[in-house]
C-alpha cells in the first residue's frame, strides 16, 4: 500500500514501468532491457533494446528480471522492424522497398509474417501502446 504523494510541487517525469507510480525527477531509475517486441522509433541500432523507467532500483531489477524471462524471438524483432517501416511509409511499401527500409532480407520478412500469423503477442504491457 504505497501512499500517493501527488501535487507536492515535484516535477513528474514519468511512470514506473512496473508499478505505474508517478516518479519525480530525482527518483527515476533508468535501465535497458532486451525486448524483441521493441523497435526503436529512429535508431535501428537500438532495436530490441527497450529503455525502461522505474521508481526504485528494486523495481528496475524486477523489470529486468521480467524481461530476462521473456523469450527473445528474432522473428518478433523483424516484425517490429517491418511494422516501424510500414508506419513510416504509410503502409505503402513494395517488398523491395521493405527490404531496403528494414535491412532484412525477403526470407526474414517472410519468417516474420509467418510468426505474426502463428503467434499472438504474449502480452502488451510496459506502456507500448500502438496507434
Ligand atoms: Zn515502481
PDB file of C-alpha atoms and ligand atoms in Angstrom:
ATOM      1  CA  UNK A   1       0.000   0.000   0.000  1.00  0.00           C
ATOM      2  CA  UNK A   2       2.084   2.867  -1.230  1.00  0.00           C
ATOM      3  CA  UNK A   3       0.792   6.301  -0.411  1.00  0.00           C
ATOM      4  CA  UNK A   4       0.421   8.626  -3.329  1.00  0.00           C
ATOM      5  CA  UNK A   5       2.106  11.961  -2.980  1.00  0.00           C
ATOM      6  CA  UNK A   6       0.523  13.982  -5.736  1.00  0.00           C
ATOM      7  CA  UNK A   7       0.623  17.727  -6.073  1.00  0.00           C
ATOM      8  CA  UNK A   8       3.553  18.491  -3.830  1.00  0.00           C
ATOM      9  CA  UNK A   9       5.342  20.541  -6.417  1.00  0.00           C
ATOM     10  CA  UNK A  10       7.686  17.876  -7.703  1.00  0.00           C
ATOM     11  CA  UNK A  11       8.079  17.805 -11.453  1.00  0.00           C
ATOM     12  CA  UNK A  12       6.813  14.437 -12.590  1.00  0.00           C
ATOM     13  CA  UNK A  13       8.985  12.854 -15.211  1.00  0.00           C
ATOM     14  CA  UNK A  14       7.274   9.603 -15.808  1.00  0.00           C
ATOM     15  CA  UNK A  15       5.648   6.487 -14.587  1.00  0.00           C
ATOM     16  CA  UNK A  16       7.265   3.363 -13.227  1.00  0.00           C
ATOM     17  CA  UNK A  17       7.005   0.638 -15.888  1.00  0.00           C
ATOM     18  CA  UNK A  18       6.384  -1.897 -13.144  1.00  0.00           C
ATOM     19  CA  UNK A  19       4.012  -0.384 -10.588  1.00  0.00           C
ATOM     20  CA  UNK A  20       2.734   2.645 -12.559  1.00  0.00           C
ATOM     21  CA  UNK A  21       3.623   5.069  -9.789  1.00  0.00           C
ATOM     22  CA  UNK A  22       4.396   8.597 -10.910  1.00  0.00           C
ATOM     23  CA  UNK A  23       8.082   9.301 -10.485  1.00  0.00           C
ATOM     24  CA  UNK A  24       9.672  12.596  -9.561  1.00  0.00           C
ATOM     25  CA  UNK A  25      12.761  13.788 -11.399  1.00  0.00           C
ATOM     26  CA  UNK A  26      15.248  12.834  -8.705  1.00  0.00           C
ATOM     27  CA  UNK A  27      13.737   9.403  -8.081  1.00  0.00           C
ATOM     28  CA  UNK A  28      13.549   7.911 -11.541  1.00  0.00           C
ATOM     29  CA  UNK A  29      15.849   4.999 -12.287  1.00  0.00           C
ATOM     30  CA  UNK A  30      16.524   4.061 -15.892  1.00  0.00           C
ATOM     31  CA  UNK A  31      17.716   0.896 -17.456  1.00  0.00           C
ATOM     32  CA  UNK A  32      17.740  -1.066 -20.670  1.00  0.00           C
ATOM     33  CA  UNK A  33      16.268  -4.467 -21.272  1.00  0.00           C
ATOM     34  CA  UNK A  34      16.396  -6.847 -24.192  1.00  0.00           C
ATOM     35  CA  UNK A  35      12.920  -6.949 -25.734  1.00  0.00           C
ATOM     36  CA  UNK A  36      12.314  -8.475 -29.139  1.00  0.00           C
ATOM     37  CA  UNK A  37       8.973  -6.683 -29.476  1.00  0.00           C
ATOM     38  CA  UNK A  38      10.673  -3.308 -29.429  1.00  0.00           C
ATOM     39  CA  UNK A  39      11.844  -1.387 -32.486  1.00  0.00           C
ATOM     40  CA  UNK A  40      13.396   1.980 -31.736  1.00  0.00           C
ATOM     41  CA  UNK A  41      11.453   4.778 -33.455  1.00  0.00           C
ATOM     42  CA  UNK A  42      14.525   6.338 -35.067  1.00  0.00           C
ATOM     43  CA  UNK A  43      17.651   4.300 -34.391  1.00  0.00           C
ATOM     44  CA  UNK A  44      17.702   0.741 -35.799  1.00  0.00           C
ATOM     45  CA  UNK A  45      20.911   0.097 -33.847  1.00  0.00           C
ATOM     46  CA  UNK A  46      18.796   0.161 -30.706  1.00  0.00           C
ATOM     47  CA  UNK A  47      16.148  -2.257 -31.927  1.00  0.00           C
ATOM     48  CA  UNK A  48      15.461  -4.929 -29.347  1.00  0.00           C
ATOM     49  CA  UNK A  49      16.759  -2.737 -26.527  1.00  0.00           C
ATOM     50  CA  UNK A  50      13.898  -1.139 -24.669  1.00  0.00           C
ATOM     51  CA  UNK A  51      14.556   1.683 -22.248  1.00  0.00           C
ATOM     52  CA  UNK A  52      12.630   1.227 -19.030  1.00  0.00           C
ATOM     53  CA  UNK A  53      11.846   3.642 -16.230  1.00  0.00           C
ATOM     54  CA  UNK A  54      11.421   2.566 -12.628  1.00  0.00           C
ATOM     55  CA  UNK A  55      10.604   4.225  -9.332  1.00  0.00           C
ATOM     56  CA  UNK A  56      13.411   2.433  -7.482  1.00  0.00           C
ATOM     57  CA  UNK A  57      16.383   0.171  -8.076  1.00  0.00           C
ATOM     58  CA  UNK A  58      14.278  -2.688  -6.738  1.00  0.00           C
ATOM     59  CA  UNK A  59      11.639  -2.173  -9.375  1.00  0.00           C
ATOM     60  CA  UNK A  60      14.274  -1.757 -12.047  1.00  0.00           C
ATOM     61  CA  UNK A  61      15.735  -5.101 -11.009  1.00  0.00           C
ATOM     62  CA  UNK A  62      12.266  -6.670 -11.111  1.00  0.00           C
ATOM     63  CA  UNK A  63      11.665  -5.258 -14.581  1.00  0.00           C
ATOM     64  CA  UNK A  64      14.997  -6.547 -15.816  1.00  0.00           C
ATOM     65  CA  UNK A  65      14.146  -9.947 -14.391  1.00  0.00           C
ATOM     66  CA  UNK A  66      10.764  -9.947 -16.132  1.00  0.00           C
ATOM     67  CA  UNK A  67      12.329  -9.173 -19.494  1.00  0.00           C
ATOM     68  CA  UNK A  68      15.095 -11.704 -18.892  1.00  0.00           C
ATOM     69  CA  UNK A  69      12.399 -14.367 -18.553  1.00  0.00           C
ATOM     70  CA  UNK A  70      10.601 -13.187 -21.663  1.00  0.00           C
ATOM     71  CA  UNK A  71      11.744 -15.081 -24.746  1.00  0.00           C
ATOM     72  CA  UNK A  72      13.737 -13.014 -27.245  1.00  0.00           C
ATOM     73  CA  UNK A  73      12.301 -14.053 -30.604  1.00  0.00           C
ATOM     74  CA  UNK A  74      14.144 -12.776 -33.639  1.00  0.00           C
ATOM     75  CA  UNK A  75      11.054 -13.085 -35.838  1.00  0.00           C
ATOM     76  CA  UNK A  76       9.271 -10.818 -33.405  1.00  0.00           C
ATOM     77  CA  UNK A  77      12.049  -8.264 -33.713  1.00  0.00           C
ATOM     78  CA  UNK A  78      11.896  -8.463 -37.523  1.00  0.00           C
ATOM     79  CA  UNK A  79       8.156  -7.975 -37.286  1.00  0.00           C
ATOM     80  CA  UNK A  80       8.710  -4.864 -35.165  1.00  0.00           C
ATOM     81  CA  UNK A  81      11.157  -3.511 -37.757  1.00  0.00           C
ATOM     82  CA  UNK A  82       8.651  -4.153 -40.549  1.00  0.00           C
ATOM     83  CA  UNK A  83       5.923  -2.512 -38.531  1.00  0.00           C
ATOM     84  CA  UNK A  84       8.036   0.556 -37.993  1.00  0.00           C
ATOM     85  CA  UNK A  85       8.950   0.825 -41.678  1.00  0.00           C
ATOM     86  CA  UNK A  86       5.323   0.370 -42.731  1.00  0.00           C
ATOM     87  CA  UNK A  87       4.151   3.090 -40.385  1.00  0.00           C
ATOM     88  CA  UNK A  88       6.870   5.453 -41.524  1.00  0.00           C
ATOM     89  CA  UNK A  89       5.855   4.901 -45.131  1.00  0.00           C
ATOM     90  CA  UNK A  90       2.120   4.835 -44.501  1.00  0.00           C
ATOM     91  CA  UNK A  91       1.883   1.150 -45.359  1.00  0.00           C
ATOM     92  CA  UNK A  92       2.803   1.695 -48.984  1.00  0.00           C
ATOM     93  CA  UNK A  93       5.961  -0.317 -49.474  1.00  0.00           C
ATOM     94  CA  UNK A  94       6.816  -2.911 -52.062  1.00  0.00           C
ATOM     95  CA  UNK A  95       8.841  -5.914 -50.948  1.00  0.00           C
ATOM     96  CA  UNK A  96      11.980  -4.338 -52.376  1.00  0.00           C
ATOM     97  CA  UNK A  97      11.376  -1.099 -50.516  1.00  0.00           C
ATOM     98  CA  UNK A  98      10.655  -3.038 -47.364  1.00  0.00           C
ATOM     99  CA  UNK A  99      13.966  -4.857 -47.672  1.00  0.00           C
ATOM    100  CA  UNK A 100      15.710  -1.531 -48.018  1.00  0.00           C
ATOM    101  CA  UNK A 101      13.843   0.139 -45.167  1.00  0.00           C
ATOM    102  CA  UNK A 102      14.280  -2.683 -42.658  1.00  0.00           C
ATOM    103  CA  UNK A 103      17.687  -4.070 -43.563  1.00  0.00           C
ATOM    104  CA  UNK A 104      16.086  -7.513 -43.610  1.00  0.00           C
ATOM    105  CA  UNK A 105      16.064  -9.935 -46.500  1.00  0.00           C
ATOM    106  CA  UNK A 106      12.946 -11.458 -48.047  1.00  0.00           C
ATOM    107  CA  UNK A 107      13.341 -14.702 -46.136  1.00  0.00           C
ATOM    108  CA  UNK A 108      13.398 -12.815 -42.867  1.00  0.00           C
ATOM    109  CA  UNK A 109      10.371 -10.772 -43.870  1.00  0.00           C
ATOM    110  CA  UNK A 110       8.508 -13.962 -44.744  1.00  0.00           C
ATOM    111  CA  UNK A 111       9.538 -15.559 -41.481  1.00  0.00           C
ATOM    112  CA  UNK A 112       8.271 -12.509 -39.590  1.00  0.00           C
ATOM    113  CA  UNK A 113       4.945 -12.684 -41.422  1.00  0.00           C
ATOM    114  CA  UNK A 114       4.604 -16.373 -40.586  1.00  0.00           C
ATOM    115  CA  UNK A 115       5.481 -15.625 -37.000  1.00  0.00           C
ATOM    116  CA  UNK A 116       2.764 -12.999 -36.868  1.00  0.00           C
ATOM    117  CA  UNK A 117       0.175 -15.438 -38.181  1.00  0.00           C
ATOM    118  CA  UNK A 118       1.208 -18.259 -35.921  1.00  0.00           C
ATOM    119  CA  UNK A 119       1.590 -16.428 -32.665  1.00  0.00           C
ATOM    120  CA  UNK A 120      -0.435 -13.847 -30.900  1.00  0.00           C
ATOM    121  CA  UNK A 121       1.618 -11.309 -28.952  1.00  0.00           C
ATOM    122  CA  UNK A 122       2.333 -12.669 -25.471  1.00  0.00           C
ATOM    123  CA  UNK A 123       1.336  -9.548 -23.588  1.00  0.00           C
ATOM    124  CA  UNK A 124       1.290  -5.880 -24.315  1.00  0.00           C
ATOM    125  CA  UNK A 125       2.293  -4.197 -21.124  1.00  0.00           C
ATOM    126  CA  UNK A 126       5.229  -1.878 -20.464  1.00  0.00           C
ATOM    127  CA  UNK A 127       3.441   1.066 -21.951  1.00  0.00           C
ATOM    128  CA  UNK A 128       3.920   0.138 -25.588  1.00  0.00           C
ATOM    129  CA  UNK A 129       0.559   1.147 -26.910  1.00  0.00           C
ATOM    130  CA  UNK A 130       0.120   1.057 -30.622  1.00  0.00           C
ATOM    131  CA  UNK A 131      -1.514   3.800 -32.591  1.00  0.00           C
TER     132      UNK A 131
HETATM  133 ZN1  LIG B   1       7.725   1.017  -9.245  1.00  0.00          ZN
END
